[in-house]
mmCIF file of C-alpha atoms in Angstrom:
data_model
loop_
_atom_site.group_PDB
_atom_site.id
_atom_site.type_symbol
_atom_site.label_atom_id
_atom_site.label_comp_id
_atom_site.label_asym_id
_atom_site.label_seq_id
_atom_site.Cartn_x
_atom_site.Cartn_y
_atom_site.Cartn_z
ATOM 1 C CA ALA A 27 0.091 0.147 0.067
ATOM 2 C CA GLN A 28 1.018 3.451 -0.703
ATOM 3 C CA SER A 29 2.448 5.597 2.320
ATOM 4 C CA VAL A 30 4.089 8.733 3.149
ATOM 5 C CA THR A 31 6.483 9.599 5.904
ATOM 6 C CA GLN A 32 7.178 12.919 7.226
ATOM 7 C CA PRO A 33 9.998 12.263 9.833
ATOM 8 C CA ASP A 34 9.880 15.558 11.483
ATOM 9 C CA ILE A 35 6.820 16.278 13.502
ATOM 10 C CA HIS A 36 7.901 19.768 14.466
ATOM 11 C CA ILE A 37 10.747 22.048 13.030
ATOM 12 C CA THR A 38 11.553 25.397 14.412
ATOM 13 C CA VAL A 39 13.727 27.881 12.375
ATOM 14 C CA SER A 40 14.620 31.542 12.491
ATOM 15 C CA GLU A 41 13.038 33.979 10.323
ATOM 16 C CA GLY A 42 15.409 34.340 7.241
ATOM 17 C CA ALA A 43 17.122 30.987 7.723
ATOM 18 C CA SER A 44 16.799 28.206 5.011
ATOM 19 C CA LEU A 45 14.132 25.354 5.438
ATOM 20 C CA GLU A 46 13.870 21.919 4.462
ATOM 21 C CA LEU A 47 10.983 19.701 5.089
ATOM 22 C CA ARG A 48 11.593 16.143 4.353
ATOM 23 C CA CYS A 49 9.065 13.688 2.917
ATOM 24 C CA ASN A 50 9.491 10.019 1.864
ATOM 25 C CA TYR A 51 7.020 8.064 -0.020
ATOM 26 C CA SER A 52 6.216 4.410 -0.861
ATOM 27 C CA TYR A 53 4.750 3.769 -4.202
ATOM 28 C CA GLY A 54 5.613 1.230 -6.995
ATOM 29 C CA ALA A 55 5.265 3.157 -9.986
ATOM 30 C CA THR A 56 6.059 7.013 -10.871
ATOM 31 C CA PRO A 57 4.194 8.838 -8.242
ATOM 32 C CA TYR A 58 1.876 12.011 -8.354
ATOM 33 C CA LEU A 59 3.538 14.111 -5.396
ATOM 34 C CA PHE A 60 1.973 17.105 -3.633
ATOM 35 C CA TRP A 61 2.959 19.603 -0.922
ATOM 36 C CA TYR A 62 0.085 21.336 1.022
ATOM 37 C CA VAL A 63 0.123 23.932 3.740
ATOM 38 C CA GLN A 64 -2.422 24.406 6.357
ATOM 39 C CA SER A 65 -2.568 27.582 8.567
ATOM 40 C CA PRO A 66 -4.748 27.405 11.728
ATOM 41 C CA GLY A 67 -8.340 27.032 11.390
ATOM 42 C CA GLN A 68 -8.052 26.818 7.497
ATOM 43 C CA GLY A 69 -8.075 24.212 4.966
ATOM 44 C CA LEU A 70 -5.266 22.948 2.838
ATOM 45 C CA GLN A 71 -3.630 25.217 0.270
ATOM 46 C CA LEU A 72 -1.554 23.555 -2.538
ATOM 47 C CA LEU A 73 1.933 24.710 -2.555
ATOM 48 C CA LEU A 74 3.044 22.610 -5.442
ATOM 49 C CA LYS A 75 2.869 19.517 -7.336
ATOM 50 C CA TYR A 76 5.003 16.947 -9.408
ATOM 51 C CA PHE A 77 3.568 14.771 -12.042
ATOM 52 C CA SER A 78 6.355 14.213 -14.510
ATOM 53 C CA GLY A 79 9.325 16.085 -16.223
ATOM 54 C CA ASP A 80 11.607 18.306 -14.469
ATOM 55 C CA THR A 81 12.274 17.003 -11.068
ATOM 56 C CA LEU A 82 12.861 20.352 -9.402
ATOM 57 C CA VAL A 83 9.437 21.793 -9.114
ATOM 58 C CA GLN A 84 8.653 25.553 -8.296
ATOM 59 C CA GLY A 85 5.516 26.383 -6.231
ATOM 60 C CA ILE A 86 3.914 29.377 -4.564
ATOM 61 C CA LYS A 87 5.310 31.709 -1.863
ATOM 62 C CA GLY A 88 8.993 30.899 -2.872
ATOM 63 C CA PHE A 89 8.732 27.204 -2.330
ATOM 64 C CA GLU A 90 10.432 24.492 -4.262
ATOM 65 C CA ALA A 91 10.668 20.650 -3.901
ATOM 66 C CA GLU A 92 12.956 18.082 -5.660
ATOM 67 C CA PHE A 93 11.723 14.540 -6.625
ATOM 68 C CA LYS A 94 14.331 12.030 -6.271
ATOM 69 C CA ARG A 95 13.292 8.665 -7.407
ATOM 70 C CA SER A 96 16.544 6.876 -5.987
ATOM 71 C CA GLN A 97 15.708 8.017 -2.660
ATOM 72 C CA SER A 98 11.858 7.998 -2.824
ATOM 73 C CA SER A 99 11.756 11.494 -1.544
ATOM 74 C CA PHE A 100 10.216 14.789 -2.328
ATOM 75 C CA ASN A 101 11.730 17.324 0.101
ATOM 76 C CA LEU A 102 10.268 20.875 0.186
ATOM 77 C CA ARG A 103 12.609 23.713 0.582
ATOM 78 C CA LYS A 104 12.711 27.494 0.867
ATOM 79 C CA PRO A 105 15.764 29.731 0.854
ATOM 80 C CA SER A 106 14.608 32.275 3.315
ATOM 81 C CA VAL A 107 11.737 31.731 5.811
ATOM 82 C CA HIS A 108 9.225 34.466 6.517
ATOM 83 C CA TRP A 109 7.246 34.658 9.871
ATOM 84 C CA SER A 110 4.076 34.241 7.881
ATOM 85 C CA ASP A 111 5.619 30.694 6.595
ATOM 86 C CA ALA A 112 4.506 29.357 10.148
ATOM 87 C CA ALA A 113 1.950 26.656 9.622
ATOM 88 C CA GLU A 114 1.588 22.934 9.120
ATOM 89 C CA TYR A 115 2.969 21.203 6.062
ATOM 90 C CA PHE A 116 1.558 17.996 4.400
ATOM 91 C CA CYS A 117 3.145 15.928 1.750
ATOM 92 C CA ALA A 118 0.866 13.587 -0.137
ATOM 93 C CA VAL A 119 1.132 11.117 -2.890
ATOM 94 C CA GLY A 120 -1.651 10.173 -5.445
ATOM 95 C CA ALA A 121 -2.216 6.560 -4.538
ATOM 96 C CA GLN A 122 -3.460 5.371 -7.997
ATOM 97 C CA GLY A 123 -1.063 7.101 -10.015
ATOM 98 C CA GLY A 124 -3.429 9.936 -10.264
ATOM 99 C CA SER A 125 -4.853 12.950 -8.154
ATOM 100 C CA GLU A 126 -7.930 11.051 -6.668
ATOM 101 C CA LYS A 127 -6.794 8.857 -3.835
ATOM 102 C CA LEU A 128 -4.366 10.951 -1.945
ATOM 103 C CA VAL A 129 -2.480 9.624 0.908
ATOM 104 C CA PHE A 130 -1.242 12.203 3.294
ATOM 105 C CA GLY A 131 1.811 12.303 5.598
ATOM 106 C CA LYS A 132 1.147 13.180 9.377
ATOM 107 C CA GLY A 133 2.280 16.700 8.709
ATOM 108 C CA THR A 134 5.322 18.857 9.876
ATOM 109 C CA LYS A 135 4.544 21.951 12.078
ATOM 110 C CA LEU A 136 6.863 24.752 11.478
ATOM 111 C CA THR A 137 7.548 27.298 13.981
ATOM 112 C CA VAL A 138 9.330 30.544 12.996
ATOM 113 C CA ASN A 139 11.239 32.530 15.560
ATOM 114 C CA PRO A 140 11.711 36.141 15.136
ATOM 115 C CA ASP B 17 -13.126 33.030 -7.908
ATOM 116 C CA ALA B 18 -15.117 31.286 -5.098
ATOM 117 C CA GLY B 19 -13.258 28.366 -3.466
ATOM 118 C CA VAL B 20 -14.868 25.154 -2.018
ATOM 119 C CA ILE B 21 -17.407 26.453 0.489
ATOM 120 C CA GLN B 22 -18.130 24.148 3.616
ATOM 121 C CA SER B 23 -20.943 24.885 6.332
ATOM 122 C CA PRO B 24 -21.031 25.026 9.118
ATOM 123 C CA ARG B 25 -17.559 25.957 10.190
ATOM 124 C CA HIS B 26 -18.286 24.764 13.602
ATOM 125 C CA GLU B 27 -20.793 22.253 15.058
ATOM 126 C CA VAL B 28 -21.202 21.093 18.620
ATOM 127 C CA THR B 29 -23.893 18.621 19.393
ATOM 128 C CA GLU B 30 -24.816 15.806 21.585
ATOM 129 C CA MET B 31 -24.096 12.163 21.056
ATOM 130 C CA GLY B 32 -27.011 10.315 19.293
ATOM 131 C CA GLN B 33 -27.940 13.457 17.243
ATOM 132 C CA GLU B 34 -27.853 13.541 13.624
ATOM 133 C CA VAL B 35 -25.238 15.542 11.960
ATOM 134 C CA THR B 36 -25.245 17.006 8.526
ATOM 135 C CA LEU B 37 -22.248 18.719 6.859
ATOM 136 C CA ARG B 38 -22.502 20.624 3.622
ATOM 137 C CA CYS B 39 -20.272 21.402 0.737
ATOM 138 C CA LYS B 40 -20.142 23.502 -2.360
ATOM 139 C CA PRO B 41 -17.550 22.455 -4.851
ATOM 140 C CA ILE B 42 -15.644 24.770 -7.150
ATOM 141 C CA SER B 43 -17.871 25.527 -10.230
ATOM 142 C CA GLY B 44 -16.789 23.386 -13.089
ATOM 143 C CA HIS B 45 -15.121 20.742 -10.893
ATOM 144 C CA ASN B 46 -16.450 17.326 -11.493
ATOM 145 C CA SER B 47 -14.819 15.319 -8.688
ATOM 146 C CA LEU B 48 -15.612 15.684 -4.984
ATOM 147 C CA PHE B 49 -13.744 14.422 -1.920
ATOM 148 C CA TRP B 50 -14.731 14.184 1.835
ATOM 149 C CA TYR B 51 -11.840 13.956 4.243
ATOM 150 C CA ARG B 52 -11.384 13.811 8.076
ATOM 151 C CA GLN B 53 -8.500 14.939 10.064
ATOM 152 C CA THR B 54 -7.819 13.829 13.574
ATOM 153 C CA MET B 55 -4.597 14.134 15.598
ATOM 154 C CA MET B 56 -4.398 10.414 15.971
ATOM 155 C CA ARG B 57 -5.042 9.392 12.272
ATOM 156 C CA GLY B 58 -4.063 12.552 10.246
ATOM 157 C CA LEU B 59 -5.975 13.134 7.058
ATOM 158 C CA GLU B 60 -8.093 10.459 5.828
ATOM 159 C CA LEU B 61 -10.041 10.135 2.646
ATOM 160 C CA LEU B 62 -13.704 9.021 3.594
ATOM 161 C CA ILE B 63 -15.427 9.155 0.002
ATOM 162 C CA TYR B 64 -15.222 10.410 -3.519
ATOM 163 C CA PHE B 65 -17.458 11.170 -6.483
ATOM 164 C CA ASN B 66 -16.884 11.795 -9.911
ATOM 165 C CA ASN B 67 -19.608 13.375 -11.977
ATOM 166 C CA ASN B 68 -21.969 12.981 -8.891
ATOM 167 C CA VAL B 69 -21.444 9.214 -8.541
ATOM 168 C CA PRO B 70 -19.684 7.657 -5.521
ATOM 169 C CA ILE B 71 -16.529 6.063 -6.843
ATOM 170 C CA ASP B 72 -14.739 4.771 -3.675
ATOM 171 C CA ASP B 73 -16.460 4.886 -0.259
ATOM 172 C CA SER B 74 -13.902 2.559 1.341
ATOM 173 C CA GLY B 75 -12.861 5.160 3.721
ATOM 174 C CA MET B 76 -16.185 5.655 5.212
ATOM 175 C CA PRO B 77 -15.918 4.342 8.834
ATOM 176 C CA GLU B 78 -19.299 2.863 9.547
ATOM 177 C CA ASP B 79 -22.803 2.543 8.416
ATOM 178 C CA ARG B 80 -23.516 5.786 10.524
ATOM 179 C CA PHE B 81 -21.675 7.738 7.990
ATOM 180 C CA SER B 82 -23.359 8.526 4.630
ATOM 181 C CA ALA B 83 -22.657 10.817 1.855
ATOM 182 C CA LYS B 84 -24.628 12.070 -1.163
ATOM 183 C CA MET B 85 -24.126 14.318 -4.029
ATOM 184 C CA PRO B 86 -27.584 15.039 -5.629
ATOM 185 C CA ASN B 87 -26.114 17.645 -8.142
ATOM 186 C CA ALA B 88 -22.737 19.042 -9.420
ATOM 187 C CA SER B 89 -22.847 22.053 -6.923
ATOM 188 C CA PHE B 90 -23.731 20.314 -3.611
ATOM 189 C CA SER B 91 -22.836 17.458 -1.398
ATOM 190 C CA THR B 92 -23.515 16.255 2.149
ATOM 191 C CA LEU B 93 -21.936 13.902 4.643
ATOM 192 C CA LYS B 94 -24.324 12.831 7.334
ATOM 193 C CA ILE B 95 -23.643 11.013 10.573
ATOM 194 C CA GLN B 96 -26.605 9.351 12.306
ATOM 195 C CA PRO B 97 -26.157 8.683 15.166
ATOM 196 C CA SER B 98 -23.306 10.684 16.153
ATOM 197 C CA GLU B 99 -20.568 9.487 18.691
ATOM 198 C CA PRO B 100 -17.907 11.433 20.466
ATOM 199 C CA ARG B 101 -15.239 9.559 18.496
ATOM 200 C CA ASP B 102 -16.579 11.378 15.451
ATOM 201 C CA SER B 103 -15.150 14.458 16.824
ATOM 202 C CA ALA B 104 -12.868 15.884 14.186
ATOM 203 C CA VAL B 105 -12.227 18.292 11.316
ATOM 204 C CA TYR B 106 -14.094 17.362 8.192
ATOM 205 C CA PHE B 107 -12.857 18.567 4.784
ATOM 206 C CA CYS B 108 -14.394 18.743 1.461
ATOM 207 C CA ALA B 109 -12.079 19.183 -1.722
ATOM 208 C CA SER B 110 -13.006 19.359 -5.378
ATOM 209 C CA MET B 111 -11.193 18.982 -8.536
ATOM 210 C CA HIS B 112 -11.561 19.008 -12.235
ATOM 211 C CA ALA B 113 -11.104 15.238 -13.111
ATOM 212 C CA GLY B 114 -8.309 14.861 -15.737
ATOM 213 C CA ALA B 115 -4.706 14.797 -16.179
ATOM 214 C CA ASN B 116 -2.511 16.631 -13.834
ATOM 215 C CA GLN B 117 -5.082 18.472 -11.741
ATOM 216 C CA PRO B 118 -4.819 18.921 -8.173
ATOM 217 C CA GLN B 119 -7.455 19.011 -5.258
ATOM 218 C CA HIS B 120 -8.742 22.155 -3.764
ATOM 219 C CA PHE B 121 -9.972 22.047 -0.122
ATOM 220 C CA GLY B 122 -12.376 24.167 1.878
ATOM 221 C CA ASP B 123 -11.921 25.451 5.111
ATOM 222 C CA GLY B 124 -13.433 22.559 7.020
ATOM 223 C CA THR B 125 -16.070 21.912 9.604
ATOM 224 C CA ARG B 126 -14.895 21.432 13.036
ATOM 225 C CA LEU B 127 -17.142 18.839 14.557
ATOM 226 C CA SER B 128 -17.427 18.187 18.386
ATOM 227 C CA ILE B 129 -19.716 15.502 19.608
ATOM 228 C CA LEU B 130 -20.396 15.618 23.374
#
């Protein structure tokens, strides 16, 4: 069965520092991969997605992610974090090679110190 | 553009009562999803529809849960009778079914069963 692991439950960084959130997936074929962000009391907002092609994907709010098939990873990065980036981040894989049955990781909560 | 609209945003009721959650998908989207989010289990897909037809309800926890989509612009998730363990945040998402399309989430309904 497909699965997604986000090893870090909680990460704290200082404003202006770089950020990398880890995501490992288990899926037999080429996966559809997503990163979503959830602010308190709100729904999930899509940051970026990978379906095929260039393995470095650019998203909104200055985020990017790199698909590494050999490591089954899809880590999210940002070169300089802003206080408004504090939220919970979810990685997801399309369980049937599409966007319908998404399997989500448990999330990583990001705290940004001033 | 209007996003996915869910109502109510918050619901508090006593166990045994019937609960109905509502969702209006983004206009033009023909796939609709219901998720449940809890601290213990994270985000779980309950059911999804394509063109108003239920495609996969394998995530629906029990017969107490039912979902309908009478038309392309409205869906309900009903719990009858409700139990305290149903307390969670319930999200609706919609998508234009097709290649390389992501899901768009509503802001959720926070349900508390006393």
